[in-house]
mmCIF file of C-alpha atoms (C1' of nucleotides) in Angstrom:
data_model
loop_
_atom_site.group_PDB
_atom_site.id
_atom_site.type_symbol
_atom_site.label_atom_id
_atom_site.label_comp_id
_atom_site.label_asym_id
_atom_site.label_seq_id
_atom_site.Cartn_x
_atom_site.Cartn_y
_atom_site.Cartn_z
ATOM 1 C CA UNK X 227 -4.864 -2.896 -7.464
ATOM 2 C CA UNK X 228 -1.276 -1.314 -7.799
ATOM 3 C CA UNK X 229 -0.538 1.878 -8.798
ATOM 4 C CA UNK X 230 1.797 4.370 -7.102
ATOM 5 C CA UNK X 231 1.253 1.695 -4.193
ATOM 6 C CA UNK X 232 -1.460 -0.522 -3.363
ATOM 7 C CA UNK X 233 -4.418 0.843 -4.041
ATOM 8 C CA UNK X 234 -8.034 1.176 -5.077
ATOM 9 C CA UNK X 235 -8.424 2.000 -8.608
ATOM 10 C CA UNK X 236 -11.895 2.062 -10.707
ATOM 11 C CA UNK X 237 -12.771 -0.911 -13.255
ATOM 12 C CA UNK X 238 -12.514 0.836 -15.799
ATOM 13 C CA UNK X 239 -8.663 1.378 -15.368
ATOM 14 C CA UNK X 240 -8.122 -2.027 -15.695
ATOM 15 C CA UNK X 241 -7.217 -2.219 -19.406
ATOM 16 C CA UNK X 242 -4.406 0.695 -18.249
ATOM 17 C CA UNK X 243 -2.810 -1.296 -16.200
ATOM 18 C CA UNK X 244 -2.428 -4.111 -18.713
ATOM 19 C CA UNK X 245 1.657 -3.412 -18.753
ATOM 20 C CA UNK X 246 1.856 -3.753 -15.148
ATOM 21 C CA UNK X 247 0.123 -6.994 -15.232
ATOM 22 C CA UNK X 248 2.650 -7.910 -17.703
ATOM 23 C CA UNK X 249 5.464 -6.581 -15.814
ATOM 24 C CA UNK X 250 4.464 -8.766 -12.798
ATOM 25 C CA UNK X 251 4.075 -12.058 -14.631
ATOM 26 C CA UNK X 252 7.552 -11.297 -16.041
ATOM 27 C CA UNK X 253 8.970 -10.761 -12.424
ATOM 28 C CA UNK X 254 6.985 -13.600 -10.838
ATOM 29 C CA UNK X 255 5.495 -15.663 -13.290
ATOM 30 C CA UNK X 256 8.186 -18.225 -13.841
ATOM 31 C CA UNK X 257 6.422 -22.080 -13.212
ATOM 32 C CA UNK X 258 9.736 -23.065 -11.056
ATOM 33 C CA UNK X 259 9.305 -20.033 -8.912
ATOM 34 C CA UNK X 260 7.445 -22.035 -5.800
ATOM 35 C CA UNK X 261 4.232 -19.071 -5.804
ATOM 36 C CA UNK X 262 3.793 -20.396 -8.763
ATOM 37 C CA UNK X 263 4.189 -24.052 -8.865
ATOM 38 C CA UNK X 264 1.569 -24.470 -5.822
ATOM 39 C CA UNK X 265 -1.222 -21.979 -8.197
ATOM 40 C CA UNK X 266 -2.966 -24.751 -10.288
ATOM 41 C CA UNK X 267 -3.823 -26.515 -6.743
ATOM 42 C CA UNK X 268 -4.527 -22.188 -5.517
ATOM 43 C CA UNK X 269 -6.828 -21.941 -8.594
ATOM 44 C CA UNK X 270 -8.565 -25.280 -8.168
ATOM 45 C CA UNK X 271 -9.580 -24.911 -4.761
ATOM 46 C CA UNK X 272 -11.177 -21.520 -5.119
ATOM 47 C CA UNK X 273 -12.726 -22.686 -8.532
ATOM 48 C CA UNK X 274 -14.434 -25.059 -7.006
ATOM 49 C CA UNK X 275 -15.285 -23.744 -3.148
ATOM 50 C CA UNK X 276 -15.511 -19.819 -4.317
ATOM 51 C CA UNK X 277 -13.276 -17.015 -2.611
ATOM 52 C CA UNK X 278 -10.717 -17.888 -0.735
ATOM 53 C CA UNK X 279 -8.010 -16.099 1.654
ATOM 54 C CA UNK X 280 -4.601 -16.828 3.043
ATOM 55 C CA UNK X 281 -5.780 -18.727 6.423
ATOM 56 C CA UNK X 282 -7.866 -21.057 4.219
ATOM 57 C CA UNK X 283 -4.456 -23.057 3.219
ATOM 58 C CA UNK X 284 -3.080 -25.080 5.675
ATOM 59 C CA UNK X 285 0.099 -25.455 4.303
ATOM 60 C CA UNK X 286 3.072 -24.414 6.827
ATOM 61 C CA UNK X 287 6.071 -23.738 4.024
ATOM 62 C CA UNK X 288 7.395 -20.937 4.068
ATOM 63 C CA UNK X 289 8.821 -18.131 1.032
ATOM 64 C CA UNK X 290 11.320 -15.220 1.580
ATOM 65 C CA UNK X 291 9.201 -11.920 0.940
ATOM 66 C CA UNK X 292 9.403 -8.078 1.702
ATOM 67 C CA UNK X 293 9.683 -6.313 4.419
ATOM 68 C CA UNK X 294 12.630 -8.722 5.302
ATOM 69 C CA UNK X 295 10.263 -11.326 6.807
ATOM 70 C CA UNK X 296 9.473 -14.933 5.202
ATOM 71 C CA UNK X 297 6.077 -15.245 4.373
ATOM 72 C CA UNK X 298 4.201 -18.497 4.006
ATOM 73 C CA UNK X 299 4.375 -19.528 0.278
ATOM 74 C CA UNK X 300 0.006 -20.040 0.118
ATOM 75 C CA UNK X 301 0.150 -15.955 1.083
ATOM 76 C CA UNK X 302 2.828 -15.279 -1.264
ATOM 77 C CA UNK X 303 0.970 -17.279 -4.275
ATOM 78 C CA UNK X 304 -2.537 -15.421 -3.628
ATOM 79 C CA UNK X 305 -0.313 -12.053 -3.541
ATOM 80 C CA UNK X 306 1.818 -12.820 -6.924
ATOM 81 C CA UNK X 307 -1.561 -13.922 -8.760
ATOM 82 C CA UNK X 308 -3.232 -11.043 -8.128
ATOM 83 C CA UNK X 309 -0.355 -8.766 -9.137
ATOM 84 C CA UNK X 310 -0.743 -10.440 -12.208
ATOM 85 C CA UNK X 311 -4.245 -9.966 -12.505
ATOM 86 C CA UNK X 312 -5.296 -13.603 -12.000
ATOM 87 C CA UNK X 313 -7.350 -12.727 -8.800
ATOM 88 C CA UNK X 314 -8.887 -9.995 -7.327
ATOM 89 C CA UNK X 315 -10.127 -9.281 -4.080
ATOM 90 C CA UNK X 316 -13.570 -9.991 -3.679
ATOM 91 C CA UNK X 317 -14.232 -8.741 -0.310
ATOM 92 C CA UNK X 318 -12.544 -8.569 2.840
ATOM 93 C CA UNK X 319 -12.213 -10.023 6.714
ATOM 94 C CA UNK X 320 -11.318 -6.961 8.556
ATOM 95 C CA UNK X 321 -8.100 -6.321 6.435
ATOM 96 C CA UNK X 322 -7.206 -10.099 5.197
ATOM 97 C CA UNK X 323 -8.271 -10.460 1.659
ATOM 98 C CA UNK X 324 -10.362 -13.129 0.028
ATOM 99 C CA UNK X 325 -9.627 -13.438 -3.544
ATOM 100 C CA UNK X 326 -11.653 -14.203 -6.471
ATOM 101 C CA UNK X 327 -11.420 -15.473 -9.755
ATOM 102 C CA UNK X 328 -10.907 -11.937 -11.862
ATOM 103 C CA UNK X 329 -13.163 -13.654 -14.760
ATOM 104 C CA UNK X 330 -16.076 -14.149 -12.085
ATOM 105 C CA UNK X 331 -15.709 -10.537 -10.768
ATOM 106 C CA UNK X 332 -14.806 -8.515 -14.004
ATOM 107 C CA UNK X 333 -17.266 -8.405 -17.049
ATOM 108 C CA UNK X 334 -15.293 -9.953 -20.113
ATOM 109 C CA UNK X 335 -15.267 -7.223 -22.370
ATOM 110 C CA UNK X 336 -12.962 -5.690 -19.730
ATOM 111 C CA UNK X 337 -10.800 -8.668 -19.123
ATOM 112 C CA UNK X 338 -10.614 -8.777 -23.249
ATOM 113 C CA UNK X 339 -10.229 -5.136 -23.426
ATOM 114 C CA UNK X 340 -6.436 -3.735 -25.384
ATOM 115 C CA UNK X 341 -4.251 -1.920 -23.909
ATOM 116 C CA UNK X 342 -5.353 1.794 -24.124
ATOM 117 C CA UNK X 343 -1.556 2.585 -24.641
ATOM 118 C CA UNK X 344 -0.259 1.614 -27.889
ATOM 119 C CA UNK X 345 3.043 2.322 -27.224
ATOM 120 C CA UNK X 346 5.714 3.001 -24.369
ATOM 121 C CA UNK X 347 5.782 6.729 -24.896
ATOM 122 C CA UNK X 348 1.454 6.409 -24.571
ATOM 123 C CA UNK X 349 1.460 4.656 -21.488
ATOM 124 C CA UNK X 350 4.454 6.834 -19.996
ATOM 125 C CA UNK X 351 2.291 9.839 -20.753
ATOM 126 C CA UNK X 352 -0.837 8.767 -19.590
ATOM 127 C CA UNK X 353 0.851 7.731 -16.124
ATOM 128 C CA UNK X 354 3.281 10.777 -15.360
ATOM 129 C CA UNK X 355 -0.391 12.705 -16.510
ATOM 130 C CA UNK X 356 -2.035 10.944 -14.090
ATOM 131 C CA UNK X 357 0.191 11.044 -11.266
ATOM 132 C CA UNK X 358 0.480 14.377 -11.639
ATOM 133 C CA UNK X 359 -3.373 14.850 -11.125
ATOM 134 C CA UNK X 360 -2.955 12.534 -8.111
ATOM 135 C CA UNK X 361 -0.089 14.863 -6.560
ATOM 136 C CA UNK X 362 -2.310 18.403 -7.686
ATOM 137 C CA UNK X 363 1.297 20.204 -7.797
ATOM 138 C CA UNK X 364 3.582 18.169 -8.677
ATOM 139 C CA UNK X 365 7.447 18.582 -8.277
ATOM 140 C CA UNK X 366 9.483 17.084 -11.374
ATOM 141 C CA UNK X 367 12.311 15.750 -8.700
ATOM 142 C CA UNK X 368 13.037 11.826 -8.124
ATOM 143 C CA UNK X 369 11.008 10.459 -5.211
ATOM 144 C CA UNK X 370 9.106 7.728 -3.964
ATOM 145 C CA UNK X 371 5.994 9.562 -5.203
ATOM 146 C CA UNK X 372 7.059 9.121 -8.673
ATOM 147 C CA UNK X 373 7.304 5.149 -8.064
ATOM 148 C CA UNK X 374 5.341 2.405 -10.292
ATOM 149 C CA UNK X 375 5.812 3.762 -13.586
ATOM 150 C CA UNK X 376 6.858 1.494 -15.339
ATOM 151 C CA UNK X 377 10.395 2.196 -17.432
ATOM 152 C CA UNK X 378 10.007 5.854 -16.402
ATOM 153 C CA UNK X 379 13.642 7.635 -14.561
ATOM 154 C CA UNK X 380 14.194 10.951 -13.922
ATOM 155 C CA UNK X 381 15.826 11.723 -17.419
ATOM 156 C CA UNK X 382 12.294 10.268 -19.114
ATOM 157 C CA UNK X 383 10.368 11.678 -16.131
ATOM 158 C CA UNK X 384 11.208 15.110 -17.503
ATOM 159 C CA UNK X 385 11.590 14.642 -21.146
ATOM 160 C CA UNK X 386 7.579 13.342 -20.036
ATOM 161 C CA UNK X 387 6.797 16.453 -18.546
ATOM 162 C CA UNK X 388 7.639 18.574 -20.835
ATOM 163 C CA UNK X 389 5.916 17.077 -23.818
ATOM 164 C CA UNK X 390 2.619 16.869 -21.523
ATOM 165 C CA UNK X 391 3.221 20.452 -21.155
ATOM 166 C CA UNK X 392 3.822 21.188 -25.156
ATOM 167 C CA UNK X 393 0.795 19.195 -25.240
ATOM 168 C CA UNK X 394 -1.184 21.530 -23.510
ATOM 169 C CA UNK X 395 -2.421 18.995 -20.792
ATOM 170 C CA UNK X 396 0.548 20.557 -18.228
ATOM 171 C CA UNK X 397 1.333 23.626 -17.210
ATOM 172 C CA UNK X 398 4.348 24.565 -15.526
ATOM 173 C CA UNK X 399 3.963 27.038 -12.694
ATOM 174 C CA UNK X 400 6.266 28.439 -9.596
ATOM 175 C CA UNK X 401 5.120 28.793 -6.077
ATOM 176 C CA UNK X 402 5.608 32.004 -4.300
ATOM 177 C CA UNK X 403 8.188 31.470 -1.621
ATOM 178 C CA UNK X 404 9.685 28.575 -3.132
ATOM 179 C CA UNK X 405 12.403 29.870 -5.182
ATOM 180 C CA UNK X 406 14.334 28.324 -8.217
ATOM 181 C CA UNK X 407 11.782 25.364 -8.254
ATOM 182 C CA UNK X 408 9.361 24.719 -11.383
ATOM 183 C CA UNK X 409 6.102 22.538 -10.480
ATOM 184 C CA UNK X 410 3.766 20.865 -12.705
ATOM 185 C CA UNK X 411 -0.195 21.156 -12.588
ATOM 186 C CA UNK X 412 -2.745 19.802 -14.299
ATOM 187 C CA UNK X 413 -4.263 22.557 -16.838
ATOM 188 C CA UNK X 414 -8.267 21.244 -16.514
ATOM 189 C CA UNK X 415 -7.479 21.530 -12.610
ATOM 190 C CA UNK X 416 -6.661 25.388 -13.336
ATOM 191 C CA UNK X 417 -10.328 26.995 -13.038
ATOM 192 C CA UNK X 418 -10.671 24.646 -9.597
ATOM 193 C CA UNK X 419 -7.516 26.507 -8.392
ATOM 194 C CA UNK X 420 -8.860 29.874 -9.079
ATOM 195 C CA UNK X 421 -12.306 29.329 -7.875
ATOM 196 C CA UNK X 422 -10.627 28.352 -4.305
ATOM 197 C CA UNK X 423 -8.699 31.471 -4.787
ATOM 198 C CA UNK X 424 -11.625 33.905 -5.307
ATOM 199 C CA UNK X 425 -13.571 32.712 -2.636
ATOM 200 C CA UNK X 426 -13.125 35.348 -0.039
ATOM 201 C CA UNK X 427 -13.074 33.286 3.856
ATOM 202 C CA UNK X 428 -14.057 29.835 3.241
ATOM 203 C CA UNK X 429 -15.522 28.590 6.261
ATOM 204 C CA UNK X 430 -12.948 27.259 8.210
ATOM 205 C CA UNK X 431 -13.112 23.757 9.528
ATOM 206 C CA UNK X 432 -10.567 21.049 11.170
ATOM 207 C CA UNK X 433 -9.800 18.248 8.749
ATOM 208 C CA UNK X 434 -7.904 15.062 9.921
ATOM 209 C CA UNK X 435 -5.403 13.993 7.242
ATOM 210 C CA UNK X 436 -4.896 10.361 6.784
ATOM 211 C CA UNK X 437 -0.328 9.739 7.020
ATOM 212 C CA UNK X 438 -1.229 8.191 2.705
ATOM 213 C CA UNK X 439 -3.476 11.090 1.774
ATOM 214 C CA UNK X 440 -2.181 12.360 -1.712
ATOM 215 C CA UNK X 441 -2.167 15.932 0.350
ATOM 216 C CA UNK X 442 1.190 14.299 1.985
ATOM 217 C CA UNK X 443 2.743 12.420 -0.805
ATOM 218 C CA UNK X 444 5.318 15.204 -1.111
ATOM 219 C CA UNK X 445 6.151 15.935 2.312
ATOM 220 C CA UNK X 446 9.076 18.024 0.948
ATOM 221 C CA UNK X 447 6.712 20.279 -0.553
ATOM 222 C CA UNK X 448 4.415 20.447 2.454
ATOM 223 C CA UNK X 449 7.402 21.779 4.766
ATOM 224 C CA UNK X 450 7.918 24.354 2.340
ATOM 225 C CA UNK X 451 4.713 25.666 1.599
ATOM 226 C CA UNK X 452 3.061 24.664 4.633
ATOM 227 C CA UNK X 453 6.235 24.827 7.223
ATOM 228 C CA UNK X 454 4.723 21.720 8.561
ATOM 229 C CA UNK X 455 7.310 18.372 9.005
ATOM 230 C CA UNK X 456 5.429 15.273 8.581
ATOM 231 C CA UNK X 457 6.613 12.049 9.509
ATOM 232 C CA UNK X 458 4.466 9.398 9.538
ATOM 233 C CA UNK X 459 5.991 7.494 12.922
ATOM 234 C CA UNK X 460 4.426 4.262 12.156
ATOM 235 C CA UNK X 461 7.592 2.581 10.830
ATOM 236 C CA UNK X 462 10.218 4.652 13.642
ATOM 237 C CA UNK X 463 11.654 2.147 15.955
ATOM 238 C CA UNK X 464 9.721 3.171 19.155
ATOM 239 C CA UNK X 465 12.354 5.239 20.694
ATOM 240 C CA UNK X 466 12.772 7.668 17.710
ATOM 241 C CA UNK X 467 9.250 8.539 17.797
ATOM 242 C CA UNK X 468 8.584 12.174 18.586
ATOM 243 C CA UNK X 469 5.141 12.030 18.294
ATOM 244 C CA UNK X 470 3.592 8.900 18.182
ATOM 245 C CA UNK X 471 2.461 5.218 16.177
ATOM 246 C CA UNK X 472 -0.123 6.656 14.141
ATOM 247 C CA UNK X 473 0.390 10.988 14.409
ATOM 248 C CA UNK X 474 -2.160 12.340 11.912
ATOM 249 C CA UNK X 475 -1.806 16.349 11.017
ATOM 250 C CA UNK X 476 -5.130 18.558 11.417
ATOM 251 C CA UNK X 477 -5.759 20.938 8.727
ATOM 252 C CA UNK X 478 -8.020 24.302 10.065
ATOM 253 C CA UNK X 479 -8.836 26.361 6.955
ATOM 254 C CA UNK X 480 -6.061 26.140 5.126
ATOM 255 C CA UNK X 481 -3.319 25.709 7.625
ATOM 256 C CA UNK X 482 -1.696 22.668 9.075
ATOM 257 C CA UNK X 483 -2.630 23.691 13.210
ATOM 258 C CA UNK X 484 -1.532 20.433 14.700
ATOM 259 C CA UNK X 485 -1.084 16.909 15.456
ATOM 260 C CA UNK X 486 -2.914 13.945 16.748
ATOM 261 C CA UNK X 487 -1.660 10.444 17.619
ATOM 262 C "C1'" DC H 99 19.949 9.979 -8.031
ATOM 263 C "C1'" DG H 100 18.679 5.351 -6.920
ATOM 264 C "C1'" DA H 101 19.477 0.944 -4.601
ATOM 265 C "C1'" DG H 102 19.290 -1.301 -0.342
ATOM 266 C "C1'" DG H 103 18.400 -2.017 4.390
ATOM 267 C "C1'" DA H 104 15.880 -1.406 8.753
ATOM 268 C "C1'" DC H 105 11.734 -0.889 10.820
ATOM 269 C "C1'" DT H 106 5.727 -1.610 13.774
ATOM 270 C "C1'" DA H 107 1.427 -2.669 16.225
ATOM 271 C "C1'" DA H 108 -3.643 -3.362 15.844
ATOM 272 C "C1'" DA H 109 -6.949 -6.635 14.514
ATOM 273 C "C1'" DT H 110 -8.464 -11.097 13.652
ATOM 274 C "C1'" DG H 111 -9.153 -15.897 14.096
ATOM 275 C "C1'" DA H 112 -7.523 -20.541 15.345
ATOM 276 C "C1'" DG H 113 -6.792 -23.582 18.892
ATOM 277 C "C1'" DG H 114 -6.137 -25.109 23.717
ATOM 278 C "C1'" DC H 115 -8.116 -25.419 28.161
ATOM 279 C "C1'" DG H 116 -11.405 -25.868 31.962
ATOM 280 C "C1'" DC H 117 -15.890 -26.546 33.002
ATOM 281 C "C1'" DC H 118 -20.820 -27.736 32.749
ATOM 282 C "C1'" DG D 86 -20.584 -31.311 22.728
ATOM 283 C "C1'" DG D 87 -20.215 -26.592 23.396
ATOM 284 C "C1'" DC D 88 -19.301 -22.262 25.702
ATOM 285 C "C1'" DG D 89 -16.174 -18.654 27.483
ATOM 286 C "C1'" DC D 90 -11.719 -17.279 28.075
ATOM 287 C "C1'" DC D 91 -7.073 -17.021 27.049
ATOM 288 C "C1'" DT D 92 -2.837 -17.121 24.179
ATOM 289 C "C1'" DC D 93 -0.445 -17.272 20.034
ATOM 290 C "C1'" DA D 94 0.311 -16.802 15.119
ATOM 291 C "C1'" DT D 95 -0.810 -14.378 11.106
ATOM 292 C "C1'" DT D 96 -1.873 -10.527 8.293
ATOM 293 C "C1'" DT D 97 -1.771 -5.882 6.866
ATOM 294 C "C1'" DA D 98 0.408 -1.467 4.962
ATOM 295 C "C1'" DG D 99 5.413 2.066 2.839
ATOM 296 C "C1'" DT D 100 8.856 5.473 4.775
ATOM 297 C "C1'" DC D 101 13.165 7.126 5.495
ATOM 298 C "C1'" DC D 102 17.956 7.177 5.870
ATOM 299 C "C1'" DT D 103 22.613 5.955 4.247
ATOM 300 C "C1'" DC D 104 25.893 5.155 0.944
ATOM 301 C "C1'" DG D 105 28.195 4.801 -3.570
#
DNA sequence: CGAGGACTAAATGAGGCGCC
DNA sequence: GGCGCCTCATTTAGTCCTCG
């Protein structure tokens, strides 16, 4: 699925992502957009023959996508589709997808299921509250962290925060050594925070972080607390790259120690 | 603050080729 | 016809910086 970026949500979100489906038929979902003109012939094929990826259609045209780079227009149909909640992935080749029907792969009730989120102001507080869980501290500033939810700016970002706060599902705390700056936590993640903090020496270990963990979605806030600058080098051009392609950071205890690539 | 532009390499599989 | 080997095309995934 898609939430702050592709990702792997559980079923049961499904119905909460309802307005994103939405959002993405609106975007995409015009018949004279060619994605969508070639998905009755898309649908029929994998009706018929089961899951089906990319490779499986022949057909050479090609589509203007992201990343700056045409893409050919079979790829670009599967992709739209299931943005719109028409297919899923039902397993995958290495890391092509092969998409399903969703009403072979989700039970119906879910399919059928309403919108959790009556209203805008519902659905903008249920994401910013679950982002914020996602982030564990989470800093009210705009940044790419805050992305995919839907209708949400920094003006309604905070105007958010603050009612999940008067709430009483927020709590707004400062971080010692980072002056002048108000962070947002999660108040059922409270007695996990003091538990870690009344543990005398946890064993110390070395922990690889992956360059999407949620533990770097905020690399602001991980120089600051942690004094530890993480780029993730992948997308540098090669000779800007201080460290290498794929540089991980290692985590021993509770300190950022060093780097691998 | 937010829009827009620039940017990468590993893995996989299809297809061509020579050879038996 | 089919195997082994090679090459080539395709697919995958967001970050970061600049500018108005």
């Amino acid at each position: 699925g898609f939430d702050k970026m592709a990702s792997i949500h559980i079923t049961a979100d499904w119905p909460y992502f309802t307005r994103r489906r939405a959002y993405m038929r609106e975007q995409h979902g015009d018949p004279s957009n060619p994605p969508m003109e070639i998905s009755p012939a898309i649908f029929q094929v994998i009706r018929e023959h089961g899951p089906r990826s990319s490779i499986d259609f022949k057909r050479k045209d090609m589509v203007d996508w992201s990343w700056g780079k045409p893409t050919r227009l079979a790829r670009a149909s599967l992709e739209i589709l299931n943005a719109m909640g028409e297919l899923l992935i039902h397993h995958r080749v290495g890391t092509r997808r092969v998409f399903d029907l969703t009403e072979r792969l989700l039970p119906t009730e879910l399919i059928s299921a309403l919108d959790p989120n009556e209203t805008e102001k519902d659905y903008q507080n249920w994401h910013v509250f679950r982002r914020v869980g996602g982030l564990g501290l989470a800093s009210p500033n705009a940044s790419e962290y805050w992305g995919a939810i839907l209708g949400v700016n920094t003006e309604i970002r905070r105007a958010t925060l603050k009612r999940l706060v008067d709430s009483g599902d927020l709590m707004a705390v400062a971080v010692d050594g980072v002056p002048r700056q108000t962070f947002f936590i999660r108040m059922a993640d409270l007695p996990v925070i003091e538990a870690v903090q009344k543990k005398r020496s946890p064993r110390a270990r070395a922990v690889f972080i992956a360059p999407l963990d949620n533990l770097l979605w905020d690399r602001n806030l991980v120089r600051r607390i942690f004094n530890f600058d993480y780029v993730w080098e992948i997308y540098k051009p090669e000779v800007e790259r201080k460290y290498g392609y794929y540089v991980l950071p290692v985590i021993y205890g509770d300190r950022f120690v060093a780097r691998v690539d």
